[in-house]
PDB file of C-alpha atoms in Angstrom:
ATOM      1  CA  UNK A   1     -56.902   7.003 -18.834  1.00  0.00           C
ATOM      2  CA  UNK A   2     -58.330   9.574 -21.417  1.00  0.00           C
ATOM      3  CA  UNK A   3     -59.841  12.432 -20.126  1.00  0.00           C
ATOM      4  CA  UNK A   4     -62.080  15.404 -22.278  1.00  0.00           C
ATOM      5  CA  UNK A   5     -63.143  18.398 -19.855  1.00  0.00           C
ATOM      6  CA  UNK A   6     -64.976  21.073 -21.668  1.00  0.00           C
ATOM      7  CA  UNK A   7     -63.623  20.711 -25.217  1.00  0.00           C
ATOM      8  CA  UNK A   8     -64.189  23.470 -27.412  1.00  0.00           C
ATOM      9  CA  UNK A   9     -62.718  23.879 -30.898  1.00  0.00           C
ATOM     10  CA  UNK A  10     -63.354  26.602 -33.541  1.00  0.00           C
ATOM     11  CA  UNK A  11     -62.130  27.063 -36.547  1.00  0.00           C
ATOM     12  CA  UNK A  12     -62.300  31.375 -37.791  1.00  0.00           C
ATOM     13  CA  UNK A  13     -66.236  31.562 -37.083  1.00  0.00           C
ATOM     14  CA  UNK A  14     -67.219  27.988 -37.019  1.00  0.00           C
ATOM     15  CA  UNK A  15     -67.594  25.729 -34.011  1.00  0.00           C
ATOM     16  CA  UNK A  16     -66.303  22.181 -34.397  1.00  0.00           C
ATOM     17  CA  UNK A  17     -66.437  20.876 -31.160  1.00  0.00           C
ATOM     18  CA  UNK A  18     -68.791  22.461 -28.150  1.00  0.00           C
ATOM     19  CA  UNK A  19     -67.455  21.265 -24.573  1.00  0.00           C
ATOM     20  CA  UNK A  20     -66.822  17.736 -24.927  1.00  0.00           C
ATOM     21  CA  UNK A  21     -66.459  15.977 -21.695  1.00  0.00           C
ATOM     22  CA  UNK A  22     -65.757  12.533 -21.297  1.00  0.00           C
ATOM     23  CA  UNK A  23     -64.002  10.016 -19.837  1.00  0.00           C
ATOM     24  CA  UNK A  24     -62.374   6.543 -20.869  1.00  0.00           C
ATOM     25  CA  UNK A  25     -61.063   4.094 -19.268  1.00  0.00           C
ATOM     26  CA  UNK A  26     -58.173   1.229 -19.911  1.00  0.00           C
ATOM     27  CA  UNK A  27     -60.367  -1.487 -21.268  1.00  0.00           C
ATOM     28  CA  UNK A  28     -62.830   0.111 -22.866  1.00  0.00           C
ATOM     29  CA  UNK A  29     -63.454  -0.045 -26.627  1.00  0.00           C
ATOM     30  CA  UNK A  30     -65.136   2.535 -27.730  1.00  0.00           C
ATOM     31  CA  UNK A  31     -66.781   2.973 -30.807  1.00  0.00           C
ATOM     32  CA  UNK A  32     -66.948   6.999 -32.067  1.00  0.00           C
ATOM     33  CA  UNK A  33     -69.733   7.511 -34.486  1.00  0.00           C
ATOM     34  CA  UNK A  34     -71.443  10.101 -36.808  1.00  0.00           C
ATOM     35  CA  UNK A  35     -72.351  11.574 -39.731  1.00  0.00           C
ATOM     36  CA  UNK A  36     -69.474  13.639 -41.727  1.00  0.00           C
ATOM     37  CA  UNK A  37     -69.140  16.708 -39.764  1.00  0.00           C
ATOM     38  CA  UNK A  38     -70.156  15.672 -36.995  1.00  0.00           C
ATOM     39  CA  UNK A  39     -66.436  16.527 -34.971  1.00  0.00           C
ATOM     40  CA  UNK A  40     -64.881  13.132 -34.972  1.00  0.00           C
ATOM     41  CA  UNK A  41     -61.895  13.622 -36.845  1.00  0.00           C
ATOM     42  CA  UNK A  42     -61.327  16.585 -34.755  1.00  0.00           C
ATOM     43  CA  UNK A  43     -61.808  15.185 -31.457  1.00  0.00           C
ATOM     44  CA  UNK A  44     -59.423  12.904 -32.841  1.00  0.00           C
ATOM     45  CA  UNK A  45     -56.960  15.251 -33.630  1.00  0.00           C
ATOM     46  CA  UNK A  46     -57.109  17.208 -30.685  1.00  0.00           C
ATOM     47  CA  UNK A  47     -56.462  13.731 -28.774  1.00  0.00           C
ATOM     48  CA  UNK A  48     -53.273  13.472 -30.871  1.00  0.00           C
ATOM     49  CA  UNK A  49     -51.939  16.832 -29.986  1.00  0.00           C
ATOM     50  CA  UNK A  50     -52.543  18.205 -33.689  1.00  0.00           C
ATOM     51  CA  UNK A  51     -54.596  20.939 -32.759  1.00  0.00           C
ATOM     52  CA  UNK A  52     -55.141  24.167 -30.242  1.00  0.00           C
ATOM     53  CA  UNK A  53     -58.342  23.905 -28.363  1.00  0.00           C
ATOM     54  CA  UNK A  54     -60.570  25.634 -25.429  1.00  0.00           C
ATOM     55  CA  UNK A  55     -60.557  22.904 -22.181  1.00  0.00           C
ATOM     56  CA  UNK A  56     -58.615  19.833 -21.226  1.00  0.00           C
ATOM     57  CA  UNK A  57     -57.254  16.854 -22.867  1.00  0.00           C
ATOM     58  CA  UNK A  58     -55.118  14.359 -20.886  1.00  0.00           C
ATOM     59  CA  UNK A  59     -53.885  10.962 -21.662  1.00  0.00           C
ATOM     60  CA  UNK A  60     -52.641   9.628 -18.091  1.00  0.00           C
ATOM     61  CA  UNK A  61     -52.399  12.626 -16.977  1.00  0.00           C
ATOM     62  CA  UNK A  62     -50.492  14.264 -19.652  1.00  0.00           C
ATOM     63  CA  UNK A  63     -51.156  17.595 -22.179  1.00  0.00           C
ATOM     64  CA  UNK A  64     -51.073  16.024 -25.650  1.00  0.00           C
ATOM     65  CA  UNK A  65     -49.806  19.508 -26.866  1.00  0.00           C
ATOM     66  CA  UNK A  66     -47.305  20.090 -24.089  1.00  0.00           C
ATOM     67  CA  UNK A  67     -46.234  16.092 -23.910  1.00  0.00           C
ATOM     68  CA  UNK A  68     -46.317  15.299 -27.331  1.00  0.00           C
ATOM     69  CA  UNK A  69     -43.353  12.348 -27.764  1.00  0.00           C
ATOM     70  CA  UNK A  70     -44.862  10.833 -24.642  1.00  0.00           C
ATOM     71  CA  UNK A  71     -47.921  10.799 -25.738  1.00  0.00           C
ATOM     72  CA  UNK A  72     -47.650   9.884 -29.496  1.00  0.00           C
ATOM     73  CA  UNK A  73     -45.181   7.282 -28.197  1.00  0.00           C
ATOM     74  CA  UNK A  74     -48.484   5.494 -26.465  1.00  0.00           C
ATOM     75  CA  UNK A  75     -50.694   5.658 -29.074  1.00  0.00           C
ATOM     76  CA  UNK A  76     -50.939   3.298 -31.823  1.00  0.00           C
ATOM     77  CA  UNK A  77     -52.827   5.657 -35.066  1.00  0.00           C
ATOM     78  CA  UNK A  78     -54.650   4.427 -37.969  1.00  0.00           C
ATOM     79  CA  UNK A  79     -55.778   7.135 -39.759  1.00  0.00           C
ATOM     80  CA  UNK A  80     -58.640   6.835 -42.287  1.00  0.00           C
ATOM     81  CA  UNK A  81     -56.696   7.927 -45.743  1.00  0.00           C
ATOM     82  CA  UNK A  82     -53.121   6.972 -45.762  1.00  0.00           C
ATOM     83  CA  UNK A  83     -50.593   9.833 -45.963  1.00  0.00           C
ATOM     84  CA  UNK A  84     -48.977  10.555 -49.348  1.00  0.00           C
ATOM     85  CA  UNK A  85     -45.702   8.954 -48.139  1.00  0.00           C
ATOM     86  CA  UNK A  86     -43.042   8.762 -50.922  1.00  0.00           C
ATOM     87  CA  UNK A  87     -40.978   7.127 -48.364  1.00  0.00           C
ATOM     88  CA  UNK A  88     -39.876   3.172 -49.208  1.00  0.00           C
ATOM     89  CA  UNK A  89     -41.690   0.527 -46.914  1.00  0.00           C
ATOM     90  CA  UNK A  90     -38.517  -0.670 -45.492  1.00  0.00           C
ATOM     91  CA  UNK A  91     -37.900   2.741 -43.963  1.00  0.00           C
ATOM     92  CA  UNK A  92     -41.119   3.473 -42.934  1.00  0.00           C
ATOM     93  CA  UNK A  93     -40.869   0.796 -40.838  1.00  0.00           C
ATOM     94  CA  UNK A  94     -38.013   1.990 -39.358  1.00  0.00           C
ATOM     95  CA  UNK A  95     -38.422   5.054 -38.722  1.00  0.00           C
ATOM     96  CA  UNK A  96     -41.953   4.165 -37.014  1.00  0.00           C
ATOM     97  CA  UNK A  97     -40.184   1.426 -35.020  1.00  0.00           C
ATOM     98  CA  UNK A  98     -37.208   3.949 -33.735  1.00  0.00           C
ATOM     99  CA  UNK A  99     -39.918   6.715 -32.428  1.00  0.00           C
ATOM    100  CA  UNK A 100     -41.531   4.513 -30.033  1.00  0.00           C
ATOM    101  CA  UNK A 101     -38.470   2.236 -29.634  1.00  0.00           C
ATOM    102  CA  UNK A 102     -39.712  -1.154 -30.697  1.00  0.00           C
ATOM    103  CA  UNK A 103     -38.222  -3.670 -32.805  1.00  0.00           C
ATOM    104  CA  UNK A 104     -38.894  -3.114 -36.395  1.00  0.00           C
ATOM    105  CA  UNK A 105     -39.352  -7.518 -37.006  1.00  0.00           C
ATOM    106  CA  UNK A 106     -42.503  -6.907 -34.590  1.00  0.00           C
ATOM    107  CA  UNK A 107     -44.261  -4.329 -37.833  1.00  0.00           C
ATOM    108  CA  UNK A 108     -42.679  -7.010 -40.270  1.00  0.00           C
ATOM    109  CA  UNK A 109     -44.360 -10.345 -38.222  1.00  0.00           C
ATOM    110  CA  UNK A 110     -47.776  -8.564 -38.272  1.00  0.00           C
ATOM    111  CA  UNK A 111     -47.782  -7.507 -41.333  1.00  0.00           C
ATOM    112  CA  UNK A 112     -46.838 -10.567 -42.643  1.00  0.00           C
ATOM    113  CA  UNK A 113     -50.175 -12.034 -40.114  1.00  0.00           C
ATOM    114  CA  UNK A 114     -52.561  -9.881 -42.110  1.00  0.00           C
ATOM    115  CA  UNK A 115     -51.340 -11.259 -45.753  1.00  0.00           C
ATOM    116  CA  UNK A 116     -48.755  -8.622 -46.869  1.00  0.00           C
ATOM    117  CA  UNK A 117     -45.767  -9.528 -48.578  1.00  0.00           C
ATOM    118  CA  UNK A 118     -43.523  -7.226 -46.427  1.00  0.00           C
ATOM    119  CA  UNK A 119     -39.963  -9.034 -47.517  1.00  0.00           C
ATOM    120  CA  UNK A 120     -41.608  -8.194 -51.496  1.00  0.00           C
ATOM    121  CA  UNK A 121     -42.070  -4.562 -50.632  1.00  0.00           C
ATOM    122  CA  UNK A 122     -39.419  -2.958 -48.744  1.00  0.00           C
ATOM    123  CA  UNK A 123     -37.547  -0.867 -51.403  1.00  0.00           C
ATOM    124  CA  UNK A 124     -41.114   0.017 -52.831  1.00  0.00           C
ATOM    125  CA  UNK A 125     -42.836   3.608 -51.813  1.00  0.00           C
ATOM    126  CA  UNK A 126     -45.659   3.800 -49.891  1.00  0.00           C
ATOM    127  CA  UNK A 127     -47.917   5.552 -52.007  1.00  0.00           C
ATOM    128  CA  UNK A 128     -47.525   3.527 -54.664  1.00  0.00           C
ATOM    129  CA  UNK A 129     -48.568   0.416 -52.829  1.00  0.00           C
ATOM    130  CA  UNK A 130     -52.376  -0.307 -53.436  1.00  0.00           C
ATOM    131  CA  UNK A 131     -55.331   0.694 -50.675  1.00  0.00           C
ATOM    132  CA  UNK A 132     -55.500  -2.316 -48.889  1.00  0.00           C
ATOM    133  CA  UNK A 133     -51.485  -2.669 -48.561  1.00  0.00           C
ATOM    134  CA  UNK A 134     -51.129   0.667 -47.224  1.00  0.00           C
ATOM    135  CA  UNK A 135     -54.000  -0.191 -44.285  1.00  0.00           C
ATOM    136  CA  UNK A 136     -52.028  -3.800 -43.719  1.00  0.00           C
ATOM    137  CA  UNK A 137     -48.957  -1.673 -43.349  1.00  0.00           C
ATOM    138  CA  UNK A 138     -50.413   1.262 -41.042  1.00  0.00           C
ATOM    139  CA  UNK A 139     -52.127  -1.859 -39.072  1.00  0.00           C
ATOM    140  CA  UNK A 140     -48.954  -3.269 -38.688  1.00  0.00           C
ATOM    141  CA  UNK A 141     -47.152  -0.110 -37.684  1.00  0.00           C
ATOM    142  CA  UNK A 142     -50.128   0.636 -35.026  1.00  0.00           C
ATOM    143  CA  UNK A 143     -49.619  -2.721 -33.633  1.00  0.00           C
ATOM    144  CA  UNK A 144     -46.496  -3.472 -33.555  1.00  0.00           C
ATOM    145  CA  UNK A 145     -45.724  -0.874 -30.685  1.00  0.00           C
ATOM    146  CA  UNK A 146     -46.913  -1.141 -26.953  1.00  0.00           C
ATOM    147  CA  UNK A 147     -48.978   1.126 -27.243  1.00  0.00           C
ATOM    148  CA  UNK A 148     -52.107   2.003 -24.567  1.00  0.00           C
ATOM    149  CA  UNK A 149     -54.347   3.478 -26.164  1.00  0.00           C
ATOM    150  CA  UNK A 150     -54.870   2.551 -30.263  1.00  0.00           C
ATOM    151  CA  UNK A 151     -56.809   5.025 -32.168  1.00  0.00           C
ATOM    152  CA  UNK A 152     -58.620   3.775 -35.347  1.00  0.00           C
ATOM    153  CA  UNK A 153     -60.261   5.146 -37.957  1.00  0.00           C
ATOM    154  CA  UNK A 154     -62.300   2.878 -40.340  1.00  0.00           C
ATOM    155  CA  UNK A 155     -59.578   0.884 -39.742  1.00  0.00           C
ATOM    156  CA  UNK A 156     -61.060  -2.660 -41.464  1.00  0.00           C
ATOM    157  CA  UNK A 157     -62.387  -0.356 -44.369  1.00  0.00           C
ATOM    158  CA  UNK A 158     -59.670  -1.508 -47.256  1.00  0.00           C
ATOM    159  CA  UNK A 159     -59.363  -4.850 -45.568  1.00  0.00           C
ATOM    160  CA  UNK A 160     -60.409  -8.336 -47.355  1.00  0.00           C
ATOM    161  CA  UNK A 161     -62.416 -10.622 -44.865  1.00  0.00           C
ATOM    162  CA  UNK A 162     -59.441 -13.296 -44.493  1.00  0.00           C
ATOM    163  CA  UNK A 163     -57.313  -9.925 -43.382  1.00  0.00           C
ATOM    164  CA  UNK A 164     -60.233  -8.923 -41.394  1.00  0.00           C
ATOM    165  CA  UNK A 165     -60.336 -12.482 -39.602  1.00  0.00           C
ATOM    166  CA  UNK A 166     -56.836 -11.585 -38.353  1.00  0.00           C
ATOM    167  CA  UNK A 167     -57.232  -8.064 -37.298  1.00  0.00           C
ATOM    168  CA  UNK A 168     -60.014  -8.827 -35.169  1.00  0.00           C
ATOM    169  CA  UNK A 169     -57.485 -11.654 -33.634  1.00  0.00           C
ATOM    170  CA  UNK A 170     -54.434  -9.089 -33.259  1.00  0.00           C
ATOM    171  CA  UNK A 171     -57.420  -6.752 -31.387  1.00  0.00           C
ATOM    172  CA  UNK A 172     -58.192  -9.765 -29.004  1.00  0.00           C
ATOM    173  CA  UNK A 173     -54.451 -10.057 -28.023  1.00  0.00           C
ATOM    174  CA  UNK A 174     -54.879  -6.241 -26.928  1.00  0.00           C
ATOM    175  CA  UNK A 175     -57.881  -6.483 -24.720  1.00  0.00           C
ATOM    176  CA  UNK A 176     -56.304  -6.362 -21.425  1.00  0.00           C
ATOM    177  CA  UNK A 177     -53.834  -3.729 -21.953  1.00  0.00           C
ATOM    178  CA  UNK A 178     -55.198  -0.946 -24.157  1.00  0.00           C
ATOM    179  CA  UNK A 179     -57.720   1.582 -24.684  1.00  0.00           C
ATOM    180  CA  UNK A 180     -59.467   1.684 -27.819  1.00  0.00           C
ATOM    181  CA  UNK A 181     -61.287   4.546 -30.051  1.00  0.00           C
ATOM    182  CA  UNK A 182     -62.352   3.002 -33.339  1.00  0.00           C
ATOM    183  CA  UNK A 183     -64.595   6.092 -35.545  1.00  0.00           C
ATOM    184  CA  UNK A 184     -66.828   4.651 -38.230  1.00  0.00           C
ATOM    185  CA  UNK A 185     -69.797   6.258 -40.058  1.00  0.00           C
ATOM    186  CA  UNK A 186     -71.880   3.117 -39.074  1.00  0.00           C
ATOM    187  CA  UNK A 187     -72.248   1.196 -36.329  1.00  0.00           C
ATOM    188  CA  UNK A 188     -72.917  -1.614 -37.903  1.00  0.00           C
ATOM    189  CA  UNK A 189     -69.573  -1.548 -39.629  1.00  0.00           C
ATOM    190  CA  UNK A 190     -67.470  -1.857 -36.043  1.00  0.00           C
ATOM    191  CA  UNK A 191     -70.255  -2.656 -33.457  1.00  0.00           C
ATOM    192  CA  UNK A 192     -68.864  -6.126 -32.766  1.00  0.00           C
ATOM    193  CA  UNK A 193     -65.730  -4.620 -31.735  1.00  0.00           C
ATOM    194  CA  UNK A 194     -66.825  -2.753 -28.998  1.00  0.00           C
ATOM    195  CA  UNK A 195     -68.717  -2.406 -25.704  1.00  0.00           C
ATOM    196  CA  UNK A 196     -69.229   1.612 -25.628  1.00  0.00           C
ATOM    197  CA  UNK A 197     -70.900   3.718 -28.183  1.00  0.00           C
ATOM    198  CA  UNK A 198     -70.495   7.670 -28.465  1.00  0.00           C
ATOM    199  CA  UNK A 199     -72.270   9.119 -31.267  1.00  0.00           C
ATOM    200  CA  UNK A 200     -71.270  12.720 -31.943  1.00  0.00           C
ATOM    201  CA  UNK A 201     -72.994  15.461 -34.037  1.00  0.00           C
ATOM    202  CA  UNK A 202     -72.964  19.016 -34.666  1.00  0.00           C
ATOM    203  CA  UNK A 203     -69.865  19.151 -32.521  1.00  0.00           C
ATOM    204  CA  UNK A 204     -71.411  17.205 -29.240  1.00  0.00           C
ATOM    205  CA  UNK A 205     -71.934  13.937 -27.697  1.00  0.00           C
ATOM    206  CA  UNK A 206     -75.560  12.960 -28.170  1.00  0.00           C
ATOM    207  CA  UNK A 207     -75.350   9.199 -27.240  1.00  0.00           C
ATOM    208  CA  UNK A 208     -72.752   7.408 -24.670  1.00  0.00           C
ATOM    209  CA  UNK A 209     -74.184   4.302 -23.441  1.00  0.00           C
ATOM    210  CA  UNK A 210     -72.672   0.652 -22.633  1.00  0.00           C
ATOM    211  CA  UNK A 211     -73.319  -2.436 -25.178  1.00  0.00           C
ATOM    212  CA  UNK A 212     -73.490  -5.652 -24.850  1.00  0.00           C
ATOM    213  CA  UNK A 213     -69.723  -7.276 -24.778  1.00  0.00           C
ATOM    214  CA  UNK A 214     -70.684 -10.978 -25.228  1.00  0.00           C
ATOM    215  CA  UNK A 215     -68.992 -11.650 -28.150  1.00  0.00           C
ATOM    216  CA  UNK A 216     -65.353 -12.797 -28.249  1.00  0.00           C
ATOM    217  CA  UNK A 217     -63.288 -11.167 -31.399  1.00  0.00           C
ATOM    218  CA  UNK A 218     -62.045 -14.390 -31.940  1.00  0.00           C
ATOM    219  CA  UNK A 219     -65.540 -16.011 -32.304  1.00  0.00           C
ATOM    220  CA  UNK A 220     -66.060 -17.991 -35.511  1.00  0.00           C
ATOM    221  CA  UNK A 221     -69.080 -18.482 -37.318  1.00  0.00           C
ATOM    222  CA  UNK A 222     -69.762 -21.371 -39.524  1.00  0.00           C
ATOM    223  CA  UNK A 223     -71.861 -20.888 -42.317  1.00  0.00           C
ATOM    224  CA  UNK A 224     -73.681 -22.476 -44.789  1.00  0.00           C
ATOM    225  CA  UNK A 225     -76.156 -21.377 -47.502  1.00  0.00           C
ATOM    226  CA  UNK A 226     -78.094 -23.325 -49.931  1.00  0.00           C
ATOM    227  CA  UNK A 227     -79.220 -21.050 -53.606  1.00  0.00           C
ATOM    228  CA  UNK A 228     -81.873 -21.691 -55.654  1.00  0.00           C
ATOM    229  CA  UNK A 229     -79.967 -21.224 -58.727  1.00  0.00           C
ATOM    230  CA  UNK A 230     -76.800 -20.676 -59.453  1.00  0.00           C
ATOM    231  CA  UNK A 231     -76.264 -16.822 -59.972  1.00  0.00           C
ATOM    232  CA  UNK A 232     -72.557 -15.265 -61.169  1.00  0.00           C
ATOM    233  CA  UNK A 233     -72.984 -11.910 -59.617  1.00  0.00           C
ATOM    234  CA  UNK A 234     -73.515 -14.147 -56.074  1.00  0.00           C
ATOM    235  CA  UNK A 235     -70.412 -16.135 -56.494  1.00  0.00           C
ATOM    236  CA  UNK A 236     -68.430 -13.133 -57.266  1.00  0.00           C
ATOM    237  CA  UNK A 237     -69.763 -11.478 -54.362  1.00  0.00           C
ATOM    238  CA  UNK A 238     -69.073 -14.052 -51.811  1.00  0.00           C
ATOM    239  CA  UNK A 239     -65.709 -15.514 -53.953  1.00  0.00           C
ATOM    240  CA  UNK A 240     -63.691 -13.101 -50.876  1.00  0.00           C
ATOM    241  CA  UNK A 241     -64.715 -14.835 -47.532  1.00  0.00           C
ATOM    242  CA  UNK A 242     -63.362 -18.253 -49.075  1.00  0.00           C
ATOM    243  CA  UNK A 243     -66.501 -20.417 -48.297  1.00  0.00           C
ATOM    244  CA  UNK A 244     -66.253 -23.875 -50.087  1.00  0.00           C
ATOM    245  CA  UNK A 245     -68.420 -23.863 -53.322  1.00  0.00           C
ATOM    246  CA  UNK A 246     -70.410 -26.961 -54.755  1.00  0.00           C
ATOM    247  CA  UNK A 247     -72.229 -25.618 -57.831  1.00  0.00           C
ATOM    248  CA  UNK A 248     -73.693 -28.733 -58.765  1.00  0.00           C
ATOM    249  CA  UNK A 249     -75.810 -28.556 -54.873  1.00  0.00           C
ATOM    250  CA  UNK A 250     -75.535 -24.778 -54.976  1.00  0.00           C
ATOM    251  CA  UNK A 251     -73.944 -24.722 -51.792  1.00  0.00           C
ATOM    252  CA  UNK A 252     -71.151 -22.407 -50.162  1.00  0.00           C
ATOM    253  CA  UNK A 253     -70.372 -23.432 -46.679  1.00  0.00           C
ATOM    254  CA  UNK A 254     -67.406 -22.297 -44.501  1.00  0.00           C
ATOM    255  CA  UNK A 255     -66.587 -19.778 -41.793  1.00  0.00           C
ATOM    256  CA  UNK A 256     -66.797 -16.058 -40.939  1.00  0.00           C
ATOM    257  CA  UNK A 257     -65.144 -13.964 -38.203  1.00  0.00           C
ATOM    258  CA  UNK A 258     -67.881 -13.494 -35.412  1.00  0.00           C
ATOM    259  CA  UNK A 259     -67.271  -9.291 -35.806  1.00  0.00           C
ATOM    260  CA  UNK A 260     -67.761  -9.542 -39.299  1.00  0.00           C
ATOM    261  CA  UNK A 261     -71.505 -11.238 -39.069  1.00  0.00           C
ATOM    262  CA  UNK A 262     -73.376  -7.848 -40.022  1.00  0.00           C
ATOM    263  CA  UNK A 263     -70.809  -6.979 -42.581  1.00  0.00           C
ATOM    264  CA  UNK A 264     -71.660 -10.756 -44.080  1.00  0.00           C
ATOM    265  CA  UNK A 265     -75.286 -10.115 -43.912  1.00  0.00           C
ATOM    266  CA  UNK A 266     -75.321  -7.534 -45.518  1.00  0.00           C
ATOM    267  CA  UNK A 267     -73.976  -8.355 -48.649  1.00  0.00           C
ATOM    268  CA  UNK A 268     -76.391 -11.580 -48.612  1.00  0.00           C
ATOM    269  CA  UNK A 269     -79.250  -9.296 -47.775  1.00  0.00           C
ATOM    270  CA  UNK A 270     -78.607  -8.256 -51.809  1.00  0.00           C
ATOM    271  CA  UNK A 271     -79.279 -11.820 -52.882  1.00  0.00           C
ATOM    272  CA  UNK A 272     -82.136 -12.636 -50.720  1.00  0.00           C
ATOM    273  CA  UNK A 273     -84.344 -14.088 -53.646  1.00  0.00           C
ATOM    274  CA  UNK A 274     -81.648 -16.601 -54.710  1.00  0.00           C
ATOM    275  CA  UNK A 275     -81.175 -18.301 -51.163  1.00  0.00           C
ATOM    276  CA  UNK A 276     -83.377 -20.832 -50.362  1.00  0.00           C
ATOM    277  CA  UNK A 277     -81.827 -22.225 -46.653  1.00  0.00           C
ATOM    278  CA  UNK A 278     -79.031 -20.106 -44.824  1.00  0.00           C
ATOM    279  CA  UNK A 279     -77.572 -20.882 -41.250  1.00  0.00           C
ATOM    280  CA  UNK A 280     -74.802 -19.194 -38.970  1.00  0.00           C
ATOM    281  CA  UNK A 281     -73.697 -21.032 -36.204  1.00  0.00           C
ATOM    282  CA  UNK A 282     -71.156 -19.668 -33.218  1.00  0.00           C
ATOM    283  CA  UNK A 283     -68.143 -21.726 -33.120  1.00  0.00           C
ATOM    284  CA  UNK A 284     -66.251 -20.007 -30.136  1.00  0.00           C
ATOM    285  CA  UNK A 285     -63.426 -22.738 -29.729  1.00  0.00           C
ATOM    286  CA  UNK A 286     -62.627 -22.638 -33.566  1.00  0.00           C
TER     287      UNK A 286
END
């Protein structure tokens, strides 16, 4: 499916990348980690067909460089910081929807899955649209094409949990048909998402190993956590995963996306003092 043979890429006097070879397959979900620096976004790039490079890339068999409207017409793109489009939404759309040749109402419909008003924003520009309305919209545009191989970076990053909830469910509807490459600084950000792991630094692959894939990304946690005492700065906190509050008990109860349960934990792990009884219980048929 995606093929790296002895990727090199320099840039004047410095080495990015140092023969990269690897291999992925339809299927696999791949999470691409490492510190800033580390050659990511340029093994990213060079997948795209953005860049010149020592050694082979091939997407089904095909140059990125030398095929690029085949290619870019298979891959769905989220990139981490959203262009500085002054286009309007309405034409974005469809413009992205005539390059691959899809129907432009597929981008509206998920969109409109992941909580964006897209009827309310057509005529506005992109970059004036707020961060997590430009990563809806990019989503949307990513997804809404049949695309093979979808390559993400920190693509949840700008996302509420309720839009997370549904990403996660537009990635299950993709799991038998597409290859993806999701880059994140931590692992713990996207490591529910995927069953492979290469970690990159200083330009090479130091870590590619399997992980566990036992965990649908439509699994549904409920939750329920009992405080001590009421504290504001906790109910803020927690106020955007839309657990049910009763202040007078102290309780929040409700549900999580599965994918999301590290996220969650972490931003209890903050309020650890306060919480006398918490419980998370898999809910796969919810």
């Amino acid at each position: 499916m995606i093929q790296f043979k002895n990727l090199s890429k320099s840039f004047r006097r410095a080495s990015v990348l140092n023969g990269i070879n690897l291999d992925i397959d339809l299927g696999e979900r791949v999470a691409l980690i490492g510190s800033n620096g580390a050659g990511k976004t340029t093994l990213i790039r060079c997948l795209l067909g953005e860049y010149d490079h020592q050694g082979d890339v091939r997407i089904d068999g095909l140059d990125p460089r030398r095929n690029r409207t085949a290619v870019l017409g298979a891959i769905g793109f989220v990139p981490q910081l959203p262009p500085p489009l002054k286009m309007p939404v309405g034409q974005l759309i469809n413009f992205s929807a005539a390059l691959c040749r899809t129907d432009p109402l597929r981008i509206h419909d998920i969109g409109k899955r992941l909580g964006l008003d897209v009827d309310g924003i057509l005529t506005r520009q992109f970059v004036r649209l707020s961060g997590g309305m430009k990563q809806k919209l990019l989503i949307a545009i990513a997804l809404g094409r049949d695309a093979r191989v979808l390559v993400m970076d920190e693509p949840a990053a700008n996302l509420d949990p309720e839009a997370r909830k549904i990403f996660f469910d537009l990635l299950a509807e993709r799991l038998d048909d597409a290859t993806m490459i999701i880059s994140s600084h931590r692992l713990d950000e996207v490591s529910s998402l995927v069953n492979r792991v290469i970690e990159m630094d200083t330009g090479r692959v130091v870590l590619d190993d399997k992980v566990a894939d036992d965990a649908a990304l439509t699994d549904r946690l409920a939750c329920r956590i009992v405080l001590k005492r009421f504290e504001p700065a906790f109910a803020k906190a927690i106020d955007g995963w839309h657990l049910q509050s009763d202040e007078a008990r102290m309780l929040w109860q409700g549900s999580i996306a599965g994918p999301d349960r590290l996220r969650f934990l972490g931003v209890l792990s903050r309020y650890t003092a306060l919480i006398s009884d918490m419980s998370l219980t898999e809910q796969h048929d919810v």
